[in-house]
Amino acid sequence: MRALQQGIEVQHSDSHTHDVAHGAAHGGDHGDAHQSGAAASMTGNPLWWGFGLLLIVLAWLAGRVLPVAGVSWLSVSIWLPIAGGVLMLAVGGDPARAGLVRQIALGSAVLGFLATVPLYVGFDVTAHGMQFTELSPWVERFHIQYHLGVDGISLVFLLLNSFITVLVVVAGWDVIRDRVSQYMAAFLIMSGLMNGVFAALDAILFYVFFEATLIPMYIVIGIWGGPNRVYAAFKFFLYTLLGSLLLLVAFVFLYNASGGSFSIEDFQNLPIPLETQKWLFFAFFAAFSVKVPMWPVHTWLPDAHVEAPTGGSAVLAAIMLKLGAYGFVRFSLPILPDASHAFAPFMITLSLVAVIYIGLVALVQTDMKKLVAYSSISHMGFVTLGFFIFSAAGIEGALVQMISHGFVSAAMFLCIGVLYDRMHTRNIADYGGVANRMPVFAAFMMLFAMANCGLPGTSGFVGEFMVILGAVQFNFWIGLLAASTLIWGAAYTLWMYKRVIFGAIANPAVAALADIDRREMVVLGLLALTVIGAGVFPAAMTDVMHVSIADLLQHLAQPKY
Amino acid sequence: MDLKTTCLIVPLAPLAGAIIAGLFGRRIGRAGAHSITIIGVLVALVGSLLVANQVLMHGQSLNEVLYTWSMLGDVPLQIGFQIDPLTVLMMIVVTFVSLMVHIYTIGYMHDDPGYQRFFAYISLFTFSMLMLVMSNNFLQLFFGWEAVGLVSYLLIGFWYTRPTAIFANMKAFLVNRVGDFGFLLGIGLVLAHFGTLDYAQVFAKAPELKGETIELFTGTPWLMISVTCICLFIGAMGKSAQVPLHVWLPDSMEGPTPISALIHAATMVTAGIFMVARMSPLFELSDAARSFILVIGGTTAFFMALVATIQYDIKRVVAYSTLSQLGYMTVALGASAYGAGIFHLMTHAFFKAVLFLGAGSVIVALHHEQDMRQMGGLRRYMPITWITVLIAAISSAGIPGFAGFFSKDLIIEAVHGADLAGAGYAYACVLACTIVTAFYTFRMVFMAFHGEPRMDAHTREHLHESPWVITLPLVLLAIPAVVAGYLVGPIVFGDFFGGAIHYSPDHPVIHELAEEFHGAGAMMLEGLHGAPFWLSALGIAIAAYLYLFNPALAGRLRHWFRWPVRILENKYGFDDFNQTVFAGGALKTGSGLWKIGDVGIIDGALVNGTARLVGWAAGWMRGIQTGLIYHYAFAMIAGAFVLLTVWIWMVRG
């Protein structure tokens, strides 16, 4: 508690404690080699090129070679990364073994990713219900089961999560020098737990995974974070924990109501009176709205992002925020359809506030990470908006927006990380003219910035487009307010880009910048391919969703009391 | 090779060029970059001509889906081509002007360090623009629409170290986004009411939905088609720079001149015009939308032309001229003379490209001097540039015999014949505009190329005509700037467009004009008697008197009319207004919401307030935990006493 209070005192002081001089000193170390600017060839270990290609080839091979049936791929994708994490902790924090730890981390992250490929390849897009189900008893006294399965809604998130984990491991490769084994282990364990959240079909199993993900993220922010990390970590933890306690209460209530089952599928078929639905909706809302986060319970996110290390921010934005939105679509909508309809105006209002209010707030941020954090909240507003207009376009757009935001926000945070690693400041005013020294980086960041403001041809467009179309269909004015993101998104993103990347070289620290090396290039390159691929051919994502969304809509259309 | 394959090659060739020049620019070098992109665009031009041959000579057409982008519920969103005469005309204009600009760029950008990047961008632009015009659905249209906006953004900010350039490109993108915002709502309405985004299906359904109304405000039903069309047209206002969304175009002159010609004159800015013509089956059903278009177009045409008369920057004169000409095209659309609008789009593409590229030739010769007060007498040094610019200026002023005359005269006639609300205003605007157009165009020609040289001696000594890579495109573009006009018969009055443009039988403007039309020659002779011609001639005469024979008077006039001139110099205050109200307002609101809402109320009062409350309560509790046994004993006794009291009270009550 004392730590929290201290945090409160620090909060209002200027968070940009790293000054430019620090960055200059850092950049000066390798400044000379790159004074030739554009002509300099790319630095870094050439093996990273090989890794990038290998990953693509392996993913392709995994789709062809790995058996679809006969292996519990869901369990593998949950426990393999966790096992890797435990192994790293066993290897220990001896700096001499940091290399080995990194290899284990990369190995288990890649294997964890490959384990999700058969799920995608083997997924039957025409089938209803859950696939790849696994069922075994866990706590028989309370009928709690180890019950896993995916449908079109959850499947893609396992791939997204496992893919981002690989990138985060590579992005932290030699940036993290302190407690490497614990850092990598935290991310791998977190990855497995989050796969568990998306795959769980038992409410208690879901709850355990959902809460467990807090711990590694809490540690990541609290140990590898910035100067105000303790306040941010506490705020993050308390905010999200308080919300989810009500979730547990709701689960226990549903357990009694269903006559002793924690199965999510049973919950979905339960007739519940409207008044009860409303109470349960509130309980779910408390848990999930904080995670999304929805306005006005969003203020933990900018603090957490600002203090978190790059990898932490990437995973937080890319995956962890999705847990809340996923909760809405997995629990609130199908279990409480009538309450969802009843509360739709409320949810839509909060979503639109997120889009516009937060969009405007993002505009005036002076810290790059805070800006992107606010942009995340604004984008997540589209997700909740899409869910609560109850149309195929809305829900499909919301899901696509979740996935796309996973790629784009991760990319934006990794880009800021690239700059932060060199300059040790996130303050926009400390930059200017980066394109002069880092043209390749500038090109990548341009792409991601455009994806962030929803340019067609990038993944960022797909979800927003669908949600806006759905919203206009629902109500013209709601569509109009939602579509205003075209302006806000472009304004805050491009204004930041202009001040950071464009312009003449602003100061000696920028003049000493070196362009991205091969390792960073592989991370950003893989993301760029995904962002463009998903923008040009989104059917790869949406085809698996259709049946599940249609089922959900049908479910939503029938009163449950 | 079948039509579909050719159509596929046309956009993909420039894309391949762009990717190679963009990703491997350093490796293939300057010559490699310009060769590969020029080959790409050349292939696209040849492909377009082959397609034109198939479509125009053999009457083929194509409406085919390439792939399904995504399903949206039951609605397929697809990428596909619709090839008809309207598409073909746009494809040829785009690829031809693009090729000329590619060649011209070799000369214009020869000492620029971003050479390869520039070629990659303009080829990417060509790809995007082709995807836009070849689309068979609203999704792909929006794709191309925003993609050309992106390339425009990248190219305006091409010299990214210049503060003015990176301000201008952000402004351009944001203003266009305001337009796209309307456009997207329009597309949303189309999907909501037509249930598809496919052109053919939408147009087929349009007549049966023409009576459908929506209530945006309870109690006032509006025609759904009108709301949709106005939303779509707001998109066109952004891209085609119509008042009040025109503010980005003059600033876009911060970009290198070749792209001013290609993107901000000949092709991209005409996308809005093309879009409305493409949507003619929808716009024909809405008188309200076309009235709106007439008023906006007329305003843009006349008032932007006035601004051009006081500019000294040669590129800005041409930029305002472009705004004004776009206004003409818009007026044509409002008057249901889509064919005339598209025809003016084509002739304008040629003569305006020459004006821009000619201006660029002058700018290069004068070492990047753009102020016309530092020019003068250039015709002796740069005869080819002078002749081509003169031809384009005559064409622009609408003198019979040159391309601009045919298209512009038609528009004036068409709006004269229109009977919508606002048509009278638009007619007055475009008619008055002819004298202004002629004046500012020839003011520019006379100031730059005639009179006494005003540049410094050093520059004058080194003056010479630009190299062939610059003059060749000028000449090749100047030819159609004259002769394209003679296609007026077949293109506007013939059945060139076939079914591609839809004229409602209720709006017979084009048919009435067609009845009066007896060939290009007769039209020219008739034009000699018409008011527009004499107004143009008067404008040229005034320009000649003021800038050739009595230059001192021009200065005195500027002084006498200093108040109106100041209004024009301030561009009617649009920029200041936007800067203060919209940009400033958004920043102030954002800052207020953040400081008061997030930091003050949510975090300050609620979140940290709760934490403080808990902390305070905990402190209080801590105070109770004294650790002294008699305190606890006293608390226990007191507690027992209270409980007992309550129990007895309840038992008795």
PDB file of N, CA, C and O in Angstrom, chain A residues 352-375:
ATOM      1  N   LEU A 352     -18.375   4.749 -28.150  1.00  0.00           N
ATOM      2  CA  LEU A 352     -18.196   5.968 -28.942  1.00  0.00           C
ATOM      3  C   LEU A 352     -17.399   7.008 -28.160  1.00  0.00           C
ATOM      4  O   LEU A 352     -16.592   7.742 -28.730  1.00  0.00           O
ATOM      5  N   VAL A 353     -17.627   7.046 -26.856  1.00  0.00           N
ATOM      6  CA  VAL A 353     -16.809   7.950 -26.041  1.00  0.00           C
ATOM      7  C   VAL A 353     -15.345   7.554 -26.190  1.00  0.00           C
ATOM      8  O   VAL A 353     -14.458   8.398 -26.356  1.00  0.00           O
ATOM      9  N   ALA A 354     -15.090   6.244 -26.158  1.00  0.00           N
ATOM     10  CA  ALA A 354     -13.706   5.786 -26.309  1.00  0.00           C
ATOM     11  C   ALA A 354     -13.144   6.241 -27.645  1.00  0.00           C
ATOM     12  O   ALA A 354     -12.017   6.723 -27.727  1.00  0.00           O
ATOM     13  N   VAL A 355     -13.941   6.094 -28.705  1.00  0.00           N
ATOM     14  CA  VAL A 355     -13.427   6.434 -30.037  1.00  0.00           C
ATOM     15  C   VAL A 355     -13.103   7.919 -30.123  1.00  0.00           C
ATOM     16  O   VAL A 355     -12.027   8.312 -30.590  1.00  0.00           O
ATOM     17  N   ILE A 356     -14.003   8.763 -29.651  1.00  0.00           N
ATOM     18  CA  ILE A 356     -13.849  10.203 -29.889  1.00  0.00           C
ATOM     19  C   ILE A 356     -13.063  10.871 -28.770  1.00  0.00           C
ATOM     20  O   ILE A 356     -12.048  11.528 -29.017  1.00  0.00           O
ATOM     21  N   TYR A 357     -13.529  10.710 -27.542  1.00  0.00           N
ATOM     22  CA  TYR A 357     -12.850  11.321 -26.395  1.00  0.00           C
ATOM     23  C   TYR A 357     -11.385  10.895 -26.371  1.00  0.00           C
ATOM     24  O   TYR A 357     -10.480  11.718 -26.315  1.00  0.00           O
ATOM     25  N   ILE A 358     -11.167   9.585 -26.458  1.00  0.00           N
ATOM     26  CA  ILE A 358      -9.797   9.092 -26.349  1.00  0.00           C
ATOM     27  C   ILE A 358      -8.984   9.493 -27.583  1.00  0.00           C
ATOM     28  O   ILE A 358      -7.790   9.777 -27.489  1.00  0.00           O
ATOM     29  N   GLY A 359      -9.661   9.539 -28.729  1.00  0.00           N
ATOM     30  CA  GLY A 359      -8.957   9.998 -29.928  1.00  0.00           C
ATOM     31  C   GLY A 359      -8.431  11.411 -29.743  1.00  0.00           C
ATOM     32  O   GLY A 359      -7.300  11.724 -30.110  1.00  0.00           O
ATOM     33  N   LEU A 360      -9.253  12.265 -29.156  1.00  0.00           N
ATOM     34  CA  LEU A 360      -8.821  13.646 -28.919  1.00  0.00           C
ATOM     35  C   LEU A 360      -7.729  13.714 -27.858  1.00  0.00           C
ATOM     36  O   LEU A 360      -6.795  14.512 -27.960  1.00  0.00           O
ATOM     37  N   VAL A 361      -7.866  12.858 -26.847  1.00  0.00           N
ATOM     38  CA  VAL A 361      -6.842  12.860 -25.803  1.00  0.00           C
ATOM     39  C   VAL A 361      -5.501  12.393 -26.383  1.00  0.00           C
ATOM     40  O   VAL A 361      -4.446  12.936 -26.047  1.00  0.00           O
ATOM     41  N   ALA A 362      -5.565  11.409 -27.264  1.00  0.00           N
ATOM     42  CA  ALA A 362      -4.331  10.909 -27.883  1.00  0.00           C
ATOM     43  C   ALA A 362      -3.604  12.029 -28.625  1.00  0.00           C
ATOM     44  O   ALA A 362      -2.377  12.080 -28.665  1.00  0.00           O
ATOM     45  N   LEU A 363      -4.399  12.929 -29.196  1.00  0.00           N
ATOM     46  CA  LEU A 363      -3.829  14.002 -30.009  1.00  0.00           C
ATOM     47  C   LEU A 363      -2.849  14.865 -29.225  1.00  0.00           C
ATOM     48  O   LEU A 363      -1.865  15.345 -29.769  1.00  0.00           O
ATOM     49  N   VAL A 364      -3.107  15.068 -27.960  1.00  0.00           N
ATOM     50  CA  VAL A 364      -2.306  16.035 -27.197  1.00  0.00           C
ATOM     51  C   VAL A 364      -1.218  15.362 -26.359  1.00  0.00           C
ATOM     52  O   VAL A 364      -0.583  16.021 -25.548  1.00  0.00           O
ATOM     53  N   GLN A 365      -1.004  14.062 -26.551  1.00  0.00           N
ATOM     54  CA  GLN A 365       0.023  13.404 -25.757  1.00  0.00           C
ATOM     55  C   GLN A 365       1.416  13.812 -26.214  1.00  0.00           C
ATOM     56  O   GLN A 365       1.653  14.001 -27.401  1.00  0.00           O
ATOM     57  N   THR A 366       2.319  13.907 -25.279  1.00  0.00           N
ATOM     58  CA  THR A 366       3.694  14.273 -25.629  1.00  0.00           C
ATOM     59  C   THR A 366       4.630  13.074 -25.540  1.00  0.00           C
ATOM     60  O   THR A 366       5.774  13.157 -25.929  1.00  0.00           O
ATOM     61  N   ASP A 367       4.110  11.980 -25.004  1.00  0.00           N
ATOM     62  CA  ASP A 367       4.904  10.768 -24.846  1.00  0.00           C
ATOM     63  C   ASP A 367       4.410   9.768 -25.902  1.00  0.00           C
ATOM     64  O   ASP A 367       3.221   9.492 -25.984  1.00  0.00           O
ATOM     65  N   MET A 368       5.345   9.240 -26.690  1.00  0.00           N
ATOM     66  CA  MET A 368       4.926   8.373 -27.791  1.00  0.00           C
ATOM     67  C   MET A 368       4.142   7.162 -27.314  1.00  0.00           C
ATOM     68  O   MET A 368       3.151   6.763 -27.911  1.00  0.00           O
ATOM     69  N   LYS A 369       4.619   6.554 -26.228  1.00  0.00           N
ATOM     70  CA  LYS A 369       3.947   5.347 -25.756  1.00  0.00           C
ATOM     71  C   LYS A 369       2.551   5.664 -25.248  1.00  0.00           C
ATOM     72  O   LYS A 369       1.619   4.905 -25.452  1.00  0.00           O
ATOM     73  N   LYS A 370       2.435   6.814 -24.570  1.00  0.00           N
ATOM     74  CA  LYS A 370       1.118   7.197 -24.079  1.00  0.00           C
ATOM     75  C   LYS A 370       0.180   7.428 -25.245  1.00  0.00           C
ATOM     76  O   LYS A 370      -0.984   7.039 -25.218  1.00  0.00           O
ATOM     77  N   LEU A 371       0.717   8.043 -26.284  1.00  0.00           N
ATOM     78  CA  LEU A 371      -0.108   8.311 -27.458  1.00  0.00           C
ATOM     79  C   LEU A 371      -0.629   7.004 -28.045  1.00  0.00           C
ATOM     80  O   LEU A 371      -1.822   6.855 -28.322  1.00  0.00           O
ATOM     81  N   VAL A 372       0.277   6.047 -28.222  1.00  0.00           N
ATOM     82  CA  VAL A 372      -0.159   4.777 -28.807  1.00  0.00           C
ATOM     83  C   VAL A 372      -1.076   4.034 -27.844  1.00  0.00           C
ATOM     84  O   VAL A 372      -2.014   3.346 -28.263  1.00  0.00           O
ATOM     85  N   ALA A 373      -0.839   4.200 -26.550  1.00  0.00           N
ATOM     86  CA  ALA A 373      -1.729   3.563 -25.581  1.00  0.00           C
ATOM     87  C   ALA A 373      -3.151   4.115 -25.715  1.00  0.00           C
ATOM     88  O   ALA A 373      -4.121   3.358 -25.760  1.00  0.00           O
ATOM     89  N   TYR A 374      -3.257   5.423 -25.797  1.00  0.00           N
ATOM     90  CA  TYR A 374      -4.583   6.013 -25.974  1.00  0.00           C
ATOM     91  C   TYR A 374      -5.189   5.581 -27.305  1.00  0.00           C
ATOM     92  O   TYR A 374      -6.390   5.315 -27.411  1.00  0.00           O
ATOM     93  N   SER A 375      -4.333   5.511 -28.319  1.00  0.00           N
ATOM     94  CA  SER A 375      -4.821   5.046 -29.618  1.00  0.00           C
ATOM     95  C   SER A 375      -5.374   3.631 -29.502  1.00  0.00           C
ATOM     96  O   SER A 375      -6.375   3.286 -30.128  1.00  0.00           O
TER      97      SER A 375
END
